Short mmCIF file of C-alpha atoms in Angstrom, two decimals:
data_model
loop_
_atom_site.label_atom_id
_atom_site.label_comp_id
_atom_site.label_asym_id
_atom_site.label_seq_id
_atom_site.Cartn_x
_atom_site.Cartn_y
_atom_site.Cartn_z
CA MET R 1 102.68 184.51 146.06
CA ASN R 2 105.34 184.12 143.38
CA GLU R 3 108.45 185.25 145.32
CA PHE R 4 110.35 182.88 147.60
CA GLU R 5 113.62 182.70 149.49
CA ALA R 6 115.59 179.60 148.52
CA THR R 7 119.00 177.92 148.63
CA ILE R 8 120.46 176.71 145.35
CA THR R 9 121.57 173.11 145.82
CA ASP R 10 122.65 171.99 142.35
CA LEU R 11 123.26 172.95 138.72
CA SER R 12 120.92 171.58 136.07
CA HIS R 13 121.98 170.03 132.76
CA ASP R 14 121.23 173.33 131.01
CA GLY R 15 123.19 175.50 133.45
CA ARG R 16 120.40 176.80 135.70
CA GLY R 17 120.50 176.65 139.47
CA VAL R 18 118.25 174.11 141.18
CA ALA R 19 116.27 174.85 144.34
CA ARG R 20 113.41 173.03 146.06
CA ILE R 21 110.27 174.70 147.31
CA ASP R 22 107.82 172.46 149.17
CA GLY R 23 109.62 169.47 147.67
CA LYS R 24 109.21 170.67 144.07
CA ALA R 25 112.23 171.37 141.86
CA VAL R 26 112.61 174.97 140.73
CA PHE R 27 115.09 175.92 137.98
CA VAL R 28 116.53 179.39 138.56
CA SER R 29 118.31 181.31 135.80
CA ASP R 30 121.74 182.78 136.67
CA ALA R 31 121.91 181.09 140.09
CA LEU R 32 124.78 178.91 141.35
CA PRO R 33 125.01 176.11 143.93
CA GLY R 34 125.41 177.37 147.49
CA GLU R 35 123.78 180.74 146.83
CA GLU R 36 120.89 182.14 148.86
CA VAL R 37 118.47 183.92 146.54
CA LEU R 38 115.12 185.59 146.35
CA LEU R 39 113.42 184.17 143.28
CA ARG R 40 110.27 184.83 141.33
CA ILE R 41 108.32 181.98 139.69
CA ARG R 42 107.87 182.67 135.97
CA ARG R 43 106.38 179.43 134.71
CA ARG R 44 104.71 176.58 136.58
CA HIS R 45 104.69 172.98 135.38
CA ARG R 46 103.39 169.77 136.89
CA ASN R 47 106.77 168.40 138.05
CA PHE R 48 108.91 171.54 138.20
CA ASP R 49 108.79 175.33 138.05
CA GLU R 50 110.98 177.92 136.32
CA ALA R 51 112.11 181.07 138.06
CA GLU R 52 114.23 184.18 137.74
CA MET R 53 116.50 185.54 140.43
CA VAL R 54 115.18 188.77 141.99
CA GLU R 55 117.99 189.23 144.50
CA LEU R 56 121.30 187.49 145.16
CA ARG R 57 121.69 187.37 148.93
CA THR R 58 124.69 185.05 149.33
CA ARG R 59 127.25 184.97 146.52
CA SER R 60 129.05 181.79 145.45
CA PRO R 61 132.86 182.03 145.58
CA HIS R 62 132.83 180.57 142.07
CA ARG R 63 130.74 183.39 140.59
CA VAL R 64 132.50 185.68 138.10
CA GLU R 65 131.42 188.68 136.06
CA PRO R 66 130.29 187.66 132.55
CA ARG R 67 132.58 189.01 129.84
CA CYS R 68 129.78 189.56 127.28
CA ARG R 69 127.52 192.56 127.78
CA HIS R 70 124.68 190.62 126.12
CA TYR R 71 124.92 187.70 128.55
CA GLY R 72 121.54 186.79 130.00
CA GLN R 73 119.72 188.11 126.94
CA CYS R 74 121.37 185.87 124.34
CA SER R 75 120.97 182.09 124.57
CA GLY R 76 124.39 181.40 123.04
CA CYS R 77 126.01 180.93 126.49
CA ALA R 78 124.67 179.68 129.82
CA LEU R 79 127.66 179.64 132.17
CA GLN R 80 129.65 182.85 131.76
CA HIS R 81 128.86 183.69 135.39
CA LEU R 82 130.67 180.53 136.61
CA ASP R 83 134.48 180.34 136.76
CA ALA R 84 136.21 178.10 134.23
CA GLU R 85 137.37 175.43 136.69
CA SER R 86 133.87 175.03 138.08
CA GLN R 87 132.38 174.79 134.59
CA ILE R 88 134.63 171.82 133.87
CA ALA R 89 133.86 170.21 137.23
CA ALA R 90 130.12 170.54 136.55
CA LYS R 91 130.47 168.87 133.16
CA GLN R 92 132.55 166.05 134.60
CA ARG R 93 129.86 165.55 137.26
CA VAL R 94 127.14 165.34 134.58
CA LEU R 95 129.14 162.69 132.72
CA ALA R 96 129.73 160.65 135.88
CA GLU R 97 126.06 160.82 136.87
CA ASN R 98 124.98 159.65 133.41
CA PHE R 99 127.36 156.69 133.51
CA GLU R 100 126.02 155.67 136.91
CA ARG R 101 122.31 156.29 136.27
CA ILE R 102 121.92 155.22 132.63
CA GLY R 103 124.79 152.89 131.78
CA LYS R 104 125.31 151.37 135.25
CA VAL R 105 129.05 151.62 134.63
CA ALA R 106 131.99 153.68 135.84
CA PRO R 107 135.38 154.28 134.20
CA ALA R 108 138.40 152.61 135.75
CA ALA R 109 140.17 155.99 135.45
CA TRP R 110 139.11 159.57 134.83
CA LEU R 111 141.06 161.40 132.14
CA PRO R 112 142.24 164.95 132.83
CA PRO R 113 139.72 167.37 131.27
CA LEU R 114 140.73 168.85 127.93
CA THR R 115 140.47 172.63 127.68
CA ASP R 116 141.62 175.29 125.26
CA GLN R 117 141.03 179.01 124.68
CA PRO R 118 137.62 179.91 126.21
CA TRP R 119 136.94 182.96 124.02
CA GLY R 120 136.75 183.45 120.26
CA TYR R 121 136.64 179.70 119.72
CA ARG R 122 133.44 179.24 117.73
CA ARG R 123 134.21 178.80 114.03
CA LYS R 124 130.83 177.39 112.95
CA GLY R 125 127.27 178.42 113.66
CA ARG R 126 123.94 179.75 112.49
CA LEU R 127 122.72 183.28 113.15
CA SER R 128 119.03 184.06 113.06
CA VAL R 129 117.82 187.16 111.22
CA ARG R 130 114.67 189.14 112.07
CA HIS R 131 113.44 192.28 110.38
CA VAL R 132 111.69 194.27 113.14
CA VAL R 133 109.52 196.71 111.23
CA LYS R 134 108.41 198.64 114.34
CA LYS R 135 112.04 199.30 115.29
CA GLY R 136 113.09 199.94 111.70
CA ARG R 137 116.00 197.55 112.27
CA VAL R 138 117.24 194.11 111.40
CA LEU R 139 118.46 191.94 114.28
CA VAL R 140 121.13 189.32 113.67
CA GLY R 141 122.21 186.94 116.42
CA PHE R 142 121.33 183.88 118.43
CA ARG R 143 117.88 183.41 119.96
CA GLU R 144 116.82 185.17 123.14
CA GLU R 145 117.39 183.33 126.40
CA ASP R 146 113.84 183.75 127.74
CA ASN R 147 111.95 183.75 124.46
CA PRO R 148 113.46 181.57 121.71
CA ARG R 149 110.93 182.90 119.20
CA PHE R 150 112.84 186.17 119.12
CA VAL R 151 116.35 187.12 118.05
CA ALA R 152 118.63 188.63 120.70
CA ASP R 153 119.59 192.22 119.98
CA ILE R 154 123.40 191.95 120.09
CA GLU R 155 126.28 193.93 118.64
CA GLN R 156 129.11 191.46 119.18
CA CYS R 157 129.81 187.91 120.35
CA GLU R 158 132.72 187.03 122.64
CA VAL R 159 132.81 183.31 121.80
CA MET R 160 132.57 183.67 118.03
CA HIS R 161 135.63 183.59 115.76
CA PRO R 162 137.45 186.91 116.33
CA ALA R 163 137.18 187.92 112.66
CA LEU R 164 133.38 187.87 112.97
CA GLY R 165 132.44 188.21 116.65
CA PRO R 166 132.92 192.01 116.85
CA LYS R 167 130.96 192.53 113.62
CA VAL R 168 127.60 190.88 114.38
CA GLY R 169 125.95 194.30 114.63
CA LEU R 170 127.39 195.26 111.25
CA LEU R 171 125.62 192.26 109.72
CA GLY R 172 122.32 193.59 111.00
CA GLU R 173 123.09 197.01 109.55
CA LEU R 174 124.03 195.43 106.21
CA VAL R 175 120.84 193.38 105.92
CA GLY R 176 118.82 196.44 106.91
CA THR R 177 120.05 198.26 103.77
CA LEU R 178 119.00 195.46 101.41
CA ASP R 179 115.88 195.46 99.25
CA ALA R 180 115.40 191.91 100.57
CA ALA R 181 115.78 192.89 104.25
CA GLY R 182 112.65 190.95 105.16
CA GLU R 183 113.61 187.92 103.07
CA ILE R 184 116.93 186.96 104.68
CA ALA R 185 116.10 184.02 106.95
CA GLN R 186 119.48 183.22 108.46
CA ILE R 187 123.22 183.64 108.07
CA GLU R 188 125.49 180.67 108.65
CA PHE R 189 129.17 181.19 109.30
CA ALA R 190 132.13 178.86 108.90
CA ALA R 191 135.78 179.70 109.45
CA GLY R 192 138.75 177.89 108.01
CA ASP R 193 142.33 178.71 108.92
CA ASP R 194 142.51 181.50 106.35
CA THR R 195 138.93 182.28 105.31
CA VAL R 196 135.66 183.15 107.07
CA ALA R 197 132.56 182.34 105.03
CA LEU R 198 129.04 183.74 105.45
CA VAL R 199 126.08 181.96 103.85
CA PHE R 200 122.99 184.15 103.36
CA ARG R 201 119.76 182.16 103.13
CA HIS R 202 117.35 184.28 101.09
CA LEU R 203 113.72 183.43 100.39
CA LYS R 204 113.43 185.46 97.18
CA PRO R 205 115.90 186.35 94.40
CA LEU R 206 118.23 189.20 95.27
CA SER R 207 118.37 192.42 93.27
CA GLU R 208 121.53 193.59 91.53
CA SER R 209 121.75 196.33 94.14
CA ASP R 210 121.68 193.76 96.97
CA LEU R 211 124.30 191.62 95.28
CA GLY R 212 126.52 194.67 94.95
CA LYS R 213 126.12 195.55 98.65
CA LEU R 214 126.92 192.02 99.77
CA THR R 215 129.99 191.92 97.54
CA ALA R 216 131.22 195.28 98.81
CA PHE R 217 130.75 194.09 102.43
CA ALA R 218 132.72 190.91 101.71
CA GLN R 219 135.56 192.89 100.17
CA ALA R 220 135.63 195.48 102.96
CA HIS R 221 135.76 192.90 105.77
CA ASP R 222 137.63 190.09 104.01
CA PHE R 223 134.77 187.58 104.12
CA ALA R 224 133.77 184.99 101.56
CA ILE R 225 130.04 185.31 100.91
CA TYR R 226 127.81 182.51 99.67
CA LEU R 227 124.13 182.62 98.71
CA GLN R 228 121.54 179.97 99.50
CA PRO R 229 118.29 180.49 97.58
CA GLY R 230 116.98 176.98 98.34
CA GLY R 231 118.20 173.74 99.88
CA ILE R 232 121.77 172.84 100.76
CA SER R 233 122.60 171.99 97.16
CA SER R 234 121.74 175.55 96.10
CA VAL R 235 124.63 177.11 98.06
CA HIS R 236 127.05 178.92 95.75
CA PRO R 237 129.72 181.61 96.16
CA LEU R 238 128.99 185.25 95.42
CA TRP R 239 132.46 186.61 96.20
CA PRO R 240 135.17 185.59 95.58
CA GLU R 241 134.35 183.30 92.68
CA GLN R 242 136.26 180.33 94.10
CA PRO R 243 136.75 180.69 97.86
CA ARG R 244 138.71 177.99 99.64
CA LEU R 245 137.82 176.79 103.13
CA ALA R 246 140.33 174.50 104.83
CA PHE R 247 141.88 173.75 108.21
CA ARG R 248 145.05 171.99 109.27
CA ILE R 249 145.58 169.59 112.14
CA GLY R 250 148.78 168.01 113.40
CA ALA R 251 152.36 169.20 113.02
CA GLY R 252 153.96 169.74 116.39
CA GLU R 253 150.96 168.42 118.32
CA GLY R 254 151.87 164.75 118.30
CA VAL R 255 149.39 164.25 115.45
CA PRO R 256 150.28 163.49 111.82
CA GLU R 257 149.74 166.59 109.72
CA VAL R 258 146.79 166.75 107.33
CA GLU R 259 144.74 169.53 105.75
CA LEU R 260 141.00 169.17 105.20
CA GLU R 261 139.04 171.24 102.71
CA PHE R 262 135.33 171.67 103.41
CA ARG R 263 132.23 173.52 102.25
CA PRO R 264 130.56 176.14 104.43
CA LEU R 265 127.58 173.98 105.46
CA ASP R 266 129.63 170.83 106.08
CA PHE R 267 129.89 169.54 109.62
CA VAL R 268 133.23 170.41 111.21
CA GLN R 269 134.16 170.52 114.88
CA VAL R 270 133.12 173.94 116.18
CA ASN R 271 136.26 174.57 118.22
CA ALA R 272 139.46 174.42 116.15
CA GLY R 273 141.85 174.45 119.11
CA MET R 274 139.91 171.77 120.94
CA ASN R 275 139.74 169.68 117.76
CA ARG R 276 143.53 169.56 117.68
CA ARG R 277 143.75 168.61 121.35
CA MET R 278 140.97 166.04 120.91
CA MET R 279 142.85 164.53 117.99
CA ALA R 280 145.97 164.08 120.09
CA ARG R 281 144.02 162.40 122.88
CA THR R 282 142.14 160.17 120.46
CA LEU R 283 145.37 158.88 118.96
CA GLU R 284 146.83 158.38 122.42
CA LEU R 285 143.84 156.26 123.49
CA LEU R 286 143.43 154.40 120.21
CA ASP R 287 147.16 153.57 120.13
CA PRO R 288 147.27 152.91 116.36
CA GLN R 289 149.95 150.48 115.21
CA PRO R 290 151.38 149.92 111.69
CA SER R 291 149.63 146.55 111.35
CA ASP R 292 146.21 147.74 112.59
CA ARG R 293 143.00 147.79 110.57
CA VAL R 294 140.76 150.57 111.94
CA LEU R 295 137.08 151.32 111.30
CA ASP R 296 136.04 154.97 111.75
CA LEU R 297 132.25 155.29 112.03
CA PHE R 298 130.46 158.62 111.48
CA CYS R 299 133.69 159.81 109.87
CA GLY R 300 132.43 163.02 108.24
CA LEU R 301 135.16 164.74 106.24
CA GLY R 302 137.82 162.38 107.56
CA ASN R 303 138.74 164.53 110.56
CA PHE R 304 139.93 161.44 112.47
CA THR R 305 140.31 159.04 109.55
CA LEU R 306 143.17 160.78 107.79
CA PRO R 307 145.49 161.32 110.77
CA ILE R 308 144.86 157.70 111.78
CA ALA R 309 145.76 156.57 108.26
CA ARG R 310 149.27 157.98 108.73
CA ARG R 311 149.80 155.47 111.56
CA VAL R 312 148.06 152.22 110.50
CA GLY R 313 147.92 149.63 107.75
CA GLU R 314 144.36 150.42 106.67
CA VAL R 315 141.48 152.59 107.81
CA VAL R 316 137.92 152.73 106.49
CA GLY R 317 135.63 155.67 107.23
CA VAL R 318 131.85 155.30 107.05
CA GLU R 319 129.44 158.24 106.87
CA GLY R 320 125.79 158.68 105.92
CA GLU R 321 126.08 161.90 103.91
CA HIS R 322 127.29 161.29 100.37
CA GLY R 323 128.81 164.76 99.94
CA LEU R 324 130.95 164.42 103.07
CA VAL R 325 132.22 161.02 101.93
CA GLU R 326 133.09 162.45 98.54
CA ARG R 327 135.05 165.29 100.12
CA ALA R 328 136.74 162.92 102.59
CA ALA R 329 138.05 160.85 99.67
CA GLN R 330 139.23 164.03 97.94
CA ASN R 331 141.00 165.10 101.14
CA ALA R 332 142.76 161.73 101.28
CA MET R 333 144.03 162.19 97.71
CA ARG R 334 145.05 165.78 98.41
CA ASN R 335 147.13 164.64 101.39
CA GLY R 336 148.71 161.74 99.49
CA ILE R 337 147.00 159.12 101.66
CA ALA R 338 146.37 155.84 99.84
CA ASN R 339 145.46 153.50 102.73
CA ALA R 340 142.15 155.18 103.62
CA ARG R 341 138.88 154.49 101.87
CA PHE R 342 135.37 155.72 102.54
CA GLU R 343 131.89 154.21 102.38
CA VAL R 344 128.42 155.79 102.32
CA ALA R 345 125.96 154.15 104.72
CA ASN R 346 123.10 155.23 106.97
CA LEU R 347 124.48 154.11 110.30
CA PHE R 348 121.06 154.35 111.95
CA GLU R 349 119.89 151.49 109.72
CA ASP R 350 121.03 147.87 109.90
CA GLN R 351 124.26 147.57 107.89
CA ARG R 352 125.42 144.18 109.18
CA ASN R 353 125.46 142.63 105.69
CA THR R 354 127.70 145.27 104.14
CA PRO R 355 131.31 144.17 103.47
CA TRP R 356 132.87 146.64 105.90
CA ALA R 357 130.56 145.48 108.71
CA ARG R 358 131.46 141.81 108.19
CA GLN R 359 135.21 142.34 108.14
CA ALA R 360 137.60 142.04 111.08
CA TRP R 361 138.78 145.31 112.62
CA ASP R 362 141.44 145.61 115.29
CA LYS R 363 140.15 148.95 116.55
CA LEU R 364 137.03 151.10 116.21
CA LEU R 365 136.48 154.83 116.45
CA LEU R 366 132.94 156.09 117.07
CA ASP R 367 131.97 159.77 116.77
CA PRO R 368 128.15 159.72 116.48
CA PRO R 369 125.66 162.59 116.68
CA ARG R 370 123.52 163.09 119.79
CA ALA R 371 121.47 159.95 119.16
CA GLY R 372 124.53 157.78 119.79
CA ALA R 373 125.43 154.44 118.26
CA ASP R 374 123.13 151.84 119.86
CA LYS R 375 121.83 150.60 116.48
CA LEU R 376 125.39 149.86 115.38
CA LEU R 377 126.17 148.06 118.61
CA GLU R 378 123.58 145.40 117.77
CA TYR R 379 126.08 143.89 115.33
CA LEU R 380 129.41 145.61 116.05
CA PRO R 381 132.08 145.24 117.35
CA HIS R 382 133.20 141.73 116.42
CA ARG R 383 135.18 139.57 118.84
CA ASP R 384 138.51 140.43 117.22
CA THR R 385 138.10 144.14 118.00
CA GLN R 386 140.28 144.87 121.02
CA ARG R 387 139.92 148.62 121.50
CA ILE R 388 137.24 151.26 120.93
CA VAL R 389 137.50 155.02 121.30
CA TYR R 390 134.12 156.75 121.57
CA VAL R 391 133.88 160.54 121.03
CA SER R 392 130.54 161.80 122.28
CA CYS R 393 128.53 165.02 122.09
CA HIS R 394 125.81 163.75 124.47
CA PRO R 395 126.54 162.15 127.86
CA GLY R 396 123.24 160.28 127.99
CA SER R 397 123.74 158.39 124.74
CA LEU R 398 127.39 157.69 125.62
CA ALA R 399 126.34 156.25 128.98
CA ARG R 400 123.69 154.07 127.35
CA ASP R 401 126.14 152.79 124.74
CA ALA R 402 128.81 152.23 127.38
CA GLY R 403 126.39 149.92 129.17
CA ILE R 404 125.86 147.97 125.95
CA LEU R 405 129.59 147.63 125.25
CA VAL R 406 130.32 146.47 128.79
CA GLN R 407 127.32 144.22 129.43
CA LYS R 408 126.71 142.78 125.96
CA HIS R 409 130.11 142.83 124.26
CA GLY R 410 132.41 142.18 127.20
CA PHE R 411 134.44 145.40 127.11
CA ARG R 412 135.58 147.35 130.12
CA LEU R 413 135.33 151.10 130.35
CA SER R 414 139.01 151.83 130.91
CA ALA R 415 138.93 155.63 130.91
CA ALA R 416 136.68 158.60 130.23
CA GLY R 417 136.72 162.36 130.55
CA VAL R 418 135.21 165.60 129.33
CA MET R 419 136.45 167.91 126.57
CA ASP R 420 135.38 171.55 126.75
CA MET R 421 134.38 171.92 123.12
CA PHE R 422 131.82 174.63 124.00
CA PRO R 423 133.12 176.81 126.88
CA HIS R 424 130.51 178.87 128.77
CA THR R 425 127.71 176.54 127.67
CA ALA R 426 126.23 173.51 129.43
CA HIS R 427 127.08 171.29 126.45
CA VAL R 428 129.09 168.22 127.51
CA GLU R 429 131.53 166.72 124.99
CA SER R 430 133.46 163.66 126.18
CA ILE R 431 135.70 160.81 125.16
CA ALA R 432 135.89 157.23 126.42
CA LEU R 433 138.18 154.24 125.95
CA PHE R 434 136.84 150.68 125.93
CA GLU R 435 139.17 147.66 126.02
CA ARG R 436 138.43 143.97 125.59
CA GLY R 437 138.47 141.78 128.71
#
């Protein structure tokens, strides 16, 4: 028997409902805590099972109708059926549980959650492309929810930048007309304030006819189109000849104004509105003073470094990718900032003998990838560092590193909270303040 009646008791880290059948955890797609459901087991594992909901018998008061007609098929979102307030509460709960379970710490105060526009927010991403010969069509989109080997058949995306979201189906139609329809592997998109760029990864050289079709599409829809015949270094513009991608932060938001230029495959924060709000909170927590020396680790393009530089005596940004460091330095020059400098260093390797690691820093900013910053915390911060702001994209690594800062380095976790960088997904972005003593 594969069908069971069950009560959903919790929400998993990936947004599925959690039930228990004979003491075994069962993860149920599209189910919410408090709901009574009839479920069907789809996959069995040693320690848990996966199920789909056959019938919803008792509806949660927090359930809402998904806005996207492709929801449930596309893996791009996991929580459109849960109201916005409950999404935030679930993410805050995940963060708190990670602090308690992994770091054995708790913040002295919880920060109010940061939220922004929940739709049309995604300015960066990668779309998969699949030429389905039997259907005579090309599919462009995110992967399917139930089968990540396949591309979801979607026409539009509600969370994607509004200049592109309604046109996902048109991309599939475009690729389907190309001679190289079966040789386009993916399309990456990146939106600046004034330009939306599409990067076509193609496995074989494109014909003149294909180049003409791509150019005409770019002109008709006001996109900048880049081609990528090989690795990242092979990316080059097709049309226009010299597109410019840039975004502004600050000005009227309590944040010093800067503009950052970037390339279409560079890392930038996915959510432009949330990036501005996150910047304001970061500066509030860091409390930069004119005499401060600040170290910004995993600095990327200088997203945090350059606004901080407007407020302090000196700031140094450190990043592992040479191209990002080069563009960060160019952004500093472009904004007339002379008190920021940048260093290239693999921050997952021991850098304790480098000059920047041996120097005294009043304050630190950490914005690591999912792996966190535990390798750095073996030799940083020094005793003269009084304040650390940690921006995290993974609650588990933040909780682990919080334990290290508190137990090994003598900091206290003064405040922490979530930032809804990815609405309608289970992704938890957060920020934490650590103070000495």
